[in-house]
PDB file of C-alpha atoms in Angstrom:
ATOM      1  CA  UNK V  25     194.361  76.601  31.617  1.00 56.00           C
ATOM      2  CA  UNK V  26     191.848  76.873  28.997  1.00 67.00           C
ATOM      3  CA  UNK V  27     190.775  73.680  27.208  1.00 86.00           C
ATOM      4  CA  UNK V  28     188.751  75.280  24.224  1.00 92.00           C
ATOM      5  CA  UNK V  29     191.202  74.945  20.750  1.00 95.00           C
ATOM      6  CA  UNK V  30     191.891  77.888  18.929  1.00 97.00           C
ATOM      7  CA  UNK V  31     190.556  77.012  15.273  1.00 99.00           C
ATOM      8  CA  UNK V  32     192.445  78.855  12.466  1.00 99.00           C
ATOM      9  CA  UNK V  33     190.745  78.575   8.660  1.00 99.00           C
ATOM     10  CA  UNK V  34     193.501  79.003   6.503  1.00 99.00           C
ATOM     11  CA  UNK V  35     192.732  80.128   2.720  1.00 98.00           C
ATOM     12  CA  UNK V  36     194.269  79.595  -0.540  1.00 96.00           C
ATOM     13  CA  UNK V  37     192.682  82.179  -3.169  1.00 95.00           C
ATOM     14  CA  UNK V  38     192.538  81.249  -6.288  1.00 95.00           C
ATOM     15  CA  UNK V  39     189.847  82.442  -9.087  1.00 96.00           C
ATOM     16  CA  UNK V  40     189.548  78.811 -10.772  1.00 97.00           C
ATOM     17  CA  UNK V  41     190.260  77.082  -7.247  1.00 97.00           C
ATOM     18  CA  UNK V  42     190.065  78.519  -3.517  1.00 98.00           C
ATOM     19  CA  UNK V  43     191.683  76.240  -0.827  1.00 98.00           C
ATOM     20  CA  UNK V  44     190.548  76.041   2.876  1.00 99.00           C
ATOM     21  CA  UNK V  45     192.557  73.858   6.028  1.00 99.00           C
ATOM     22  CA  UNK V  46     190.933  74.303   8.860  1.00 99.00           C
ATOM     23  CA  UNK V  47     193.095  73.094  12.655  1.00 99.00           C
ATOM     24  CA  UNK V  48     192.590  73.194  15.988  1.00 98.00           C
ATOM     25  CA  UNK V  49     195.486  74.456  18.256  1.00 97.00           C
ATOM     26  CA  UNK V  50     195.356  73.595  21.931  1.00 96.00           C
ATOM     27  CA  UNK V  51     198.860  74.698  23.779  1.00 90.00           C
ATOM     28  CA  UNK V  52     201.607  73.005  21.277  1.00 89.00           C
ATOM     29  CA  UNK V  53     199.157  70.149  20.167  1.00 95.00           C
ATOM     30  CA  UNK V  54     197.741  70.864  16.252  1.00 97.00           C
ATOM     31  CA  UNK V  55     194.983  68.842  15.132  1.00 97.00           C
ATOM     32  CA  UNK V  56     193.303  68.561  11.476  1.00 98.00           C
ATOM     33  CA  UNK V  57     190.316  69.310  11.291  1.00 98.00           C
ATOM     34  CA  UNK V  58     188.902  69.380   7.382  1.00 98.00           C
ATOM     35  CA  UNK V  59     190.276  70.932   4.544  1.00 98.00           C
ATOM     36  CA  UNK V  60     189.244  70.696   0.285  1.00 98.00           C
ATOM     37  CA  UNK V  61     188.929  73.068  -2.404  1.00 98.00           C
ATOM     38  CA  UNK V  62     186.301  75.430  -3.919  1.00 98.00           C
ATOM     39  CA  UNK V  63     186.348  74.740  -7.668  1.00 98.00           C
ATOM     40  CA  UNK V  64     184.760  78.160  -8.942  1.00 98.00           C
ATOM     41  CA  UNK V  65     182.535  77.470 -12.029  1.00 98.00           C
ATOM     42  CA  UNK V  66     183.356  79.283 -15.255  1.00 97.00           C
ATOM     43  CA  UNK V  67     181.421  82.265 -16.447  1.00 97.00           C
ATOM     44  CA  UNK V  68     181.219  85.894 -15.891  1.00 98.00           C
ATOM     45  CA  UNK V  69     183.794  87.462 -13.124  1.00 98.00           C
ATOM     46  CA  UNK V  70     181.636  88.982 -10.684  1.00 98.00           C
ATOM     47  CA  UNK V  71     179.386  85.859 -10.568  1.00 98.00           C
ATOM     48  CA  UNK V  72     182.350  83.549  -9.727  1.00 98.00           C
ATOM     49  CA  UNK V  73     183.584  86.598  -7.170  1.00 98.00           C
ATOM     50  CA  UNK V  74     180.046  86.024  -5.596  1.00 98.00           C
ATOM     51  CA  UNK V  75     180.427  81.951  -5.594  1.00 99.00           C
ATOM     52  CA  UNK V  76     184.027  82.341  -3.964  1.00 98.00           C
ATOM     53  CA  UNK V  77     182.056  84.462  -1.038  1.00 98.00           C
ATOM     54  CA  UNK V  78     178.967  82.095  -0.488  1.00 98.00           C
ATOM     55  CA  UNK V  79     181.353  78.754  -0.279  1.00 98.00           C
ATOM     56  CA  UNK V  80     183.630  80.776   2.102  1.00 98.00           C
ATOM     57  CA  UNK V  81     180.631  81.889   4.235  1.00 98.00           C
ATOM     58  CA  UNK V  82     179.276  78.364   3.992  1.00 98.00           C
ATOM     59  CA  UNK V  83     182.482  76.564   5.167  1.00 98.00           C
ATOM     60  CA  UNK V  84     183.059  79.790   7.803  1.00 98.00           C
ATOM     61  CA  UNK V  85     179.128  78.355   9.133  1.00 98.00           C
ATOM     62  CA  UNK V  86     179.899  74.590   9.361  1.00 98.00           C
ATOM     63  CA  UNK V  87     183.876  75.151  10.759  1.00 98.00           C
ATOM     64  CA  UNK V  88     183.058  77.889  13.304  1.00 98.00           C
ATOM     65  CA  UNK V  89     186.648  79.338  13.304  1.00 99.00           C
ATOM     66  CA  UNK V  90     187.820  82.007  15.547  1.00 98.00           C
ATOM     67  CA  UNK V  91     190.614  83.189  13.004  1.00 98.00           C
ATOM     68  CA  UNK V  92     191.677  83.604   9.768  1.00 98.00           C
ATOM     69  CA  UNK V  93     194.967  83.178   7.913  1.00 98.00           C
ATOM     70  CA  UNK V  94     195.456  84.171   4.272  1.00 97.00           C
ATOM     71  CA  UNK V  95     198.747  84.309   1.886  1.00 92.00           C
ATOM     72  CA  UNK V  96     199.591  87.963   1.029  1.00 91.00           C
ATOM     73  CA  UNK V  97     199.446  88.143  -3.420  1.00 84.00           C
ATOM     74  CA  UNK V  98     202.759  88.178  -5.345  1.00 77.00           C
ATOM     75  CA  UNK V  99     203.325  90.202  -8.074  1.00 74.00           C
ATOM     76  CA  UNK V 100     202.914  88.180 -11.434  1.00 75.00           C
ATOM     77  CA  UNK V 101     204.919  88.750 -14.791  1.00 83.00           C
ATOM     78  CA  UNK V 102     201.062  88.887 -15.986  1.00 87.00           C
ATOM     79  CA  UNK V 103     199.125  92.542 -14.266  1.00 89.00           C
ATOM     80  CA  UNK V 104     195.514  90.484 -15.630  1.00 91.00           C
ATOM     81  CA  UNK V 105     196.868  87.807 -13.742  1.00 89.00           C
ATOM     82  CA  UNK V 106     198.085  89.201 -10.887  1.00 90.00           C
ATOM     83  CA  UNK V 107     194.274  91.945 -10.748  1.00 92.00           C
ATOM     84  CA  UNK V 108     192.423  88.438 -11.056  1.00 93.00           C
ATOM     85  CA  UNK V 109     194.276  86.827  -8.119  1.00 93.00           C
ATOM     86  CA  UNK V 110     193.532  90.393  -6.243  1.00 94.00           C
ATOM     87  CA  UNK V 111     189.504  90.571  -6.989  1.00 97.00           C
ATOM     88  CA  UNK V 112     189.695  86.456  -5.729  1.00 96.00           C
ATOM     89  CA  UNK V 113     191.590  87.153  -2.639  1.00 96.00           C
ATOM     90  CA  UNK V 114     189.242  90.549  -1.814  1.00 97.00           C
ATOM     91  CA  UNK V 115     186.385  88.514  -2.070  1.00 98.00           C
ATOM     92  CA  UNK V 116     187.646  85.426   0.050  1.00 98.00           C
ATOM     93  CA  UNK V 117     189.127  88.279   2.672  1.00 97.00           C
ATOM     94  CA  UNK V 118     185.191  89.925   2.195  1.00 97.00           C
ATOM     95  CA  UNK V 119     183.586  86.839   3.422  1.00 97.00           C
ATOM     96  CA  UNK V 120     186.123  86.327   6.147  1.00 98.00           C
ATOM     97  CA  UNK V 121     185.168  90.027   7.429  1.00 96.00           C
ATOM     98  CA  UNK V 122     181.455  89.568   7.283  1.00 96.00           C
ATOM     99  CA  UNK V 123     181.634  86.586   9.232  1.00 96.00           C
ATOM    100  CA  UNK V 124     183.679  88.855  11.776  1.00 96.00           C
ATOM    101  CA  UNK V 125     186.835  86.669  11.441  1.00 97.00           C
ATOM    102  CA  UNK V 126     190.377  88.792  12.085  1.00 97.00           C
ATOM    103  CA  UNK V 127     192.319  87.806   9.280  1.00 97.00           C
ATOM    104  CA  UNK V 128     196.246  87.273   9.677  1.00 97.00           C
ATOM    105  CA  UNK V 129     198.449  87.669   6.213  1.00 97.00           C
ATOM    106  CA  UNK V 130     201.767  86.087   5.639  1.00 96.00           C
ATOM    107  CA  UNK V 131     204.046  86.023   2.437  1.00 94.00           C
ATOM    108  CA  UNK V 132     204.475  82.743   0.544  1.00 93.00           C
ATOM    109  CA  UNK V 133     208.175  82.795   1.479  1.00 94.00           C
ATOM    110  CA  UNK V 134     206.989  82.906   4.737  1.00 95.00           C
ATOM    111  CA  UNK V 135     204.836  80.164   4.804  1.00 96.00           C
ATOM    112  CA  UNK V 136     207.260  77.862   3.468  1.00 96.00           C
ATOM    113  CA  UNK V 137     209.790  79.335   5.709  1.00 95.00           C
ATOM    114  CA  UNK V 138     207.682  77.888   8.091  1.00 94.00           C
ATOM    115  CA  UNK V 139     206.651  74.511   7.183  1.00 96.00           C
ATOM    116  CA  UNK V 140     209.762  73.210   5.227  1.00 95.00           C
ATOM    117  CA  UNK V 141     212.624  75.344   6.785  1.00 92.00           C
ATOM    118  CA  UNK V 142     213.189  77.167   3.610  1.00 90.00           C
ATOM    119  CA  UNK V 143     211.462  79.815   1.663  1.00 92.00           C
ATOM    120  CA  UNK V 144     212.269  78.848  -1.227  1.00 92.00           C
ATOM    121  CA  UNK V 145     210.972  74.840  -0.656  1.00 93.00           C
ATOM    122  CA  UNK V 146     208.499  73.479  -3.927  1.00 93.00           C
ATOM    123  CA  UNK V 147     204.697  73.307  -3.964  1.00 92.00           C
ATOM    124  CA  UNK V 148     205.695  69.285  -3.908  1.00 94.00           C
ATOM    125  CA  UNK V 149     207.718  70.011  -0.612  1.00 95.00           C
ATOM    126  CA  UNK V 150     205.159  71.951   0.931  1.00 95.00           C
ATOM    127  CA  UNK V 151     202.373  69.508   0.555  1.00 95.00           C
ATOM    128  CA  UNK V 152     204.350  66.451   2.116  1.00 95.00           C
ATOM    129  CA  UNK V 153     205.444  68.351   4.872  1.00 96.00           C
ATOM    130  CA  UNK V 154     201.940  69.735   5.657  1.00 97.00           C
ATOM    131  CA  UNK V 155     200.847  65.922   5.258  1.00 96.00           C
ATOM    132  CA  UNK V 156     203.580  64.843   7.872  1.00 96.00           C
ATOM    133  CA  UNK V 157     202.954  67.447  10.788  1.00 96.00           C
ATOM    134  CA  UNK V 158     199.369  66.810  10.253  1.00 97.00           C
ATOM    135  CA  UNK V 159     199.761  63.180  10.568  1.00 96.00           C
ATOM    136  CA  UNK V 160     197.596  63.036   7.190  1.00 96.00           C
ATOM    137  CA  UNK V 161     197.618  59.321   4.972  1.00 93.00           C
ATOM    138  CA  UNK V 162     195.563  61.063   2.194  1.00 91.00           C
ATOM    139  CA  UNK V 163     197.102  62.759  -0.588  1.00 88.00           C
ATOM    140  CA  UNK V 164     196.131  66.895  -0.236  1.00 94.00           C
ATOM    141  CA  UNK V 165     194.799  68.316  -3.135  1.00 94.00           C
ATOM    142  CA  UNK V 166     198.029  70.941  -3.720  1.00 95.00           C
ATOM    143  CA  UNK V 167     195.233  74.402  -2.473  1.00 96.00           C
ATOM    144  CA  UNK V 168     194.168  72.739   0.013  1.00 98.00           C
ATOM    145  CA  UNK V 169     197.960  71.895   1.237  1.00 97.00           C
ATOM    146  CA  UNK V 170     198.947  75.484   0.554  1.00 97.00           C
ATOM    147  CA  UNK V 171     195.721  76.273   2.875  1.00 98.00           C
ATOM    148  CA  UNK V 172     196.614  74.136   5.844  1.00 98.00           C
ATOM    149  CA  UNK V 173     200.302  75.650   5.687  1.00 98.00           C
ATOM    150  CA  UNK V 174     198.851  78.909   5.398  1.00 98.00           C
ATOM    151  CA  UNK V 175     196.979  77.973   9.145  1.00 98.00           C
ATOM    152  CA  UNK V 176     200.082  75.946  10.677  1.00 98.00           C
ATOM    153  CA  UNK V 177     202.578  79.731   9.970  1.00 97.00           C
ATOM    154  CA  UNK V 178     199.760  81.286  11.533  1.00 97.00           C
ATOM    155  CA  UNK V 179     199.694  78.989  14.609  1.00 96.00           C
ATOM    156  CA  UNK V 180     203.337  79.131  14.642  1.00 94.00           C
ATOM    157  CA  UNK V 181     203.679  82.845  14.099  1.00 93.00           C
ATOM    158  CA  UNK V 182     201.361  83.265  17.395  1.00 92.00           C
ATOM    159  CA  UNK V 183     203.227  80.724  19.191  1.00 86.00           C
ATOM    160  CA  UNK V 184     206.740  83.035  18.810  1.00 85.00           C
ATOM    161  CA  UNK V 185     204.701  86.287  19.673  1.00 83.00           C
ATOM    162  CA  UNK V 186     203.209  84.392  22.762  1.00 78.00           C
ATOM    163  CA  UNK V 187     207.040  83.504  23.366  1.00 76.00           C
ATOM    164  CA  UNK V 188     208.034  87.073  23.490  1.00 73.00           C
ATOM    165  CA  UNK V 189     211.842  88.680  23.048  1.00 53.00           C
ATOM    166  CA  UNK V 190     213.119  85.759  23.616  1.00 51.00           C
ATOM    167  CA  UNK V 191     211.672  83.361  21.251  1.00 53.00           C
ATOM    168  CA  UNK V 192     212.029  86.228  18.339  1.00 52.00           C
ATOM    169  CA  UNK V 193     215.694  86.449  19.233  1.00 50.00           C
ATOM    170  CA  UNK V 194     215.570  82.710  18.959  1.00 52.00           C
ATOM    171  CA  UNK V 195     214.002  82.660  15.583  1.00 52.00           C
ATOM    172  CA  UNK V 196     216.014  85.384  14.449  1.00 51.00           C
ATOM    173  CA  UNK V 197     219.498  83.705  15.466  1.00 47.00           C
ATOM    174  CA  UNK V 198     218.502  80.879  12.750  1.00 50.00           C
ATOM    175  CA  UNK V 199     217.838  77.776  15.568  1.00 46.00           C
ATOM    176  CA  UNK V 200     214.392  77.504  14.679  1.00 47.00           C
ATOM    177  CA  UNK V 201     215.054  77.352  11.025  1.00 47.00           C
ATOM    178  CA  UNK V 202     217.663  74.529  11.537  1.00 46.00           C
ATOM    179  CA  UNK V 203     215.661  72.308  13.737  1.00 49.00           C
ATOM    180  CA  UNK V 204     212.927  72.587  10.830  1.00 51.00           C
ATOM    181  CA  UNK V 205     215.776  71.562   8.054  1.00 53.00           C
ATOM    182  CA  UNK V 206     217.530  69.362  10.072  1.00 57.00           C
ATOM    183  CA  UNK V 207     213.706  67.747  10.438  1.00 59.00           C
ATOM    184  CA  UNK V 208     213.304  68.086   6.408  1.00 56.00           C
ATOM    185  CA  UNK V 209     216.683  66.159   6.063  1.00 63.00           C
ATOM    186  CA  UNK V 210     215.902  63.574   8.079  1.00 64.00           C
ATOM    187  CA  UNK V 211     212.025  63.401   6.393  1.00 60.00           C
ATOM    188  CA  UNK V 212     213.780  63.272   2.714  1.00 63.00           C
ATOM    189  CA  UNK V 213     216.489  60.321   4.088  1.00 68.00           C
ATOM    190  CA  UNK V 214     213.801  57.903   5.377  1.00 69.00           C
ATOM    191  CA  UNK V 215     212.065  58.360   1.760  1.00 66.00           C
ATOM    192  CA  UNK V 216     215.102  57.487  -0.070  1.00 61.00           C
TER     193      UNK V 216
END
């Protein structure tokens, strides 16, 4: 069996702030490895499109991942908002790519699918259950959360490929999503 982790860099676009996790999977063991936030100076757009690229290349340099993991856009009430979010994002992905990193996309509904057992769980929710399965005492700044949760659907998403038929048949039938409630229940209980 192979002993070298795969590392996934998970990323959080954002034009103001860009979050990056970065873990290390080895069979069913996940392991934190870094994560923080790229606070993109103000000024004009295509300079703070170029900023977004040099941090990611920089962190893509120290971290040496071997894949990428990205949330897919929603549309916003606000097109400005939502073409922002879109130029941020194609520049993270652009970095990514030049580094020669395969980048895997999932939907934020996904991603929380994922982590709290319900797609429509709160940033708040998100970012304690990240915390948990990472073992984590700090408080996460809330990108870099969304980051690391962005990595763990990715490592989970490869786990139920790797599983085959079977495990999406599993998934599909709902008993994944129940352990991970029934796991969010029992997390909410002991805080109460």
């Amino acid at each position: 069996m192979d002993k070298t982790p795969l590392r996934i860099l998970g990323i959080d676009p954002g034009l103001n702030h860009t979050g990056f996790g970065v873990i290390d999977v080895l069979g069913n063991t996940v392991t934190f490895v870094t994560a923080g936030c790229i606070h993109v100076p103000k000024g004009i757009l295509s300079a703070r499109l170029g900023f977004i690229h040099e941090q990611l290349s920089r962190i893509v340099s120290e971290t040496l991942p071997t894949l990428a993991a990205a949330e897919i856009i929603f549309l916003n009430t606000n097109p400005k908002t939502t073409l922002l979010l879109g130029q941020a994002r194609g520049a993270a992905l652009a970095s990514l790519a030049s580094r020669g990193l395969t980048v895997e996309e999932f939907s934020a509904t996904n991603i929380k699918n994922s982590i709290v057992g319900t797609g429509r769980a709160s940033k708040l929710q998100v970012q304690m259950m990240v915390s948990r399965l990472l073992a984590l005492q700090d408080q996460l700044q809330p990108d870099a959360a969304d980051a690391l949760a962005c990595a763990l659907t990715c490592a989970h998403s490869r786990q139920m490929r790797a599983l085959g038929k079977e495990g999406s048949v599993n998934a599909a039938a709902g008993r994944l999503r129940t352990s991970s409630r029934s796991a969010w229940e029992r997390f909410i209980q002991s805080r109460n």
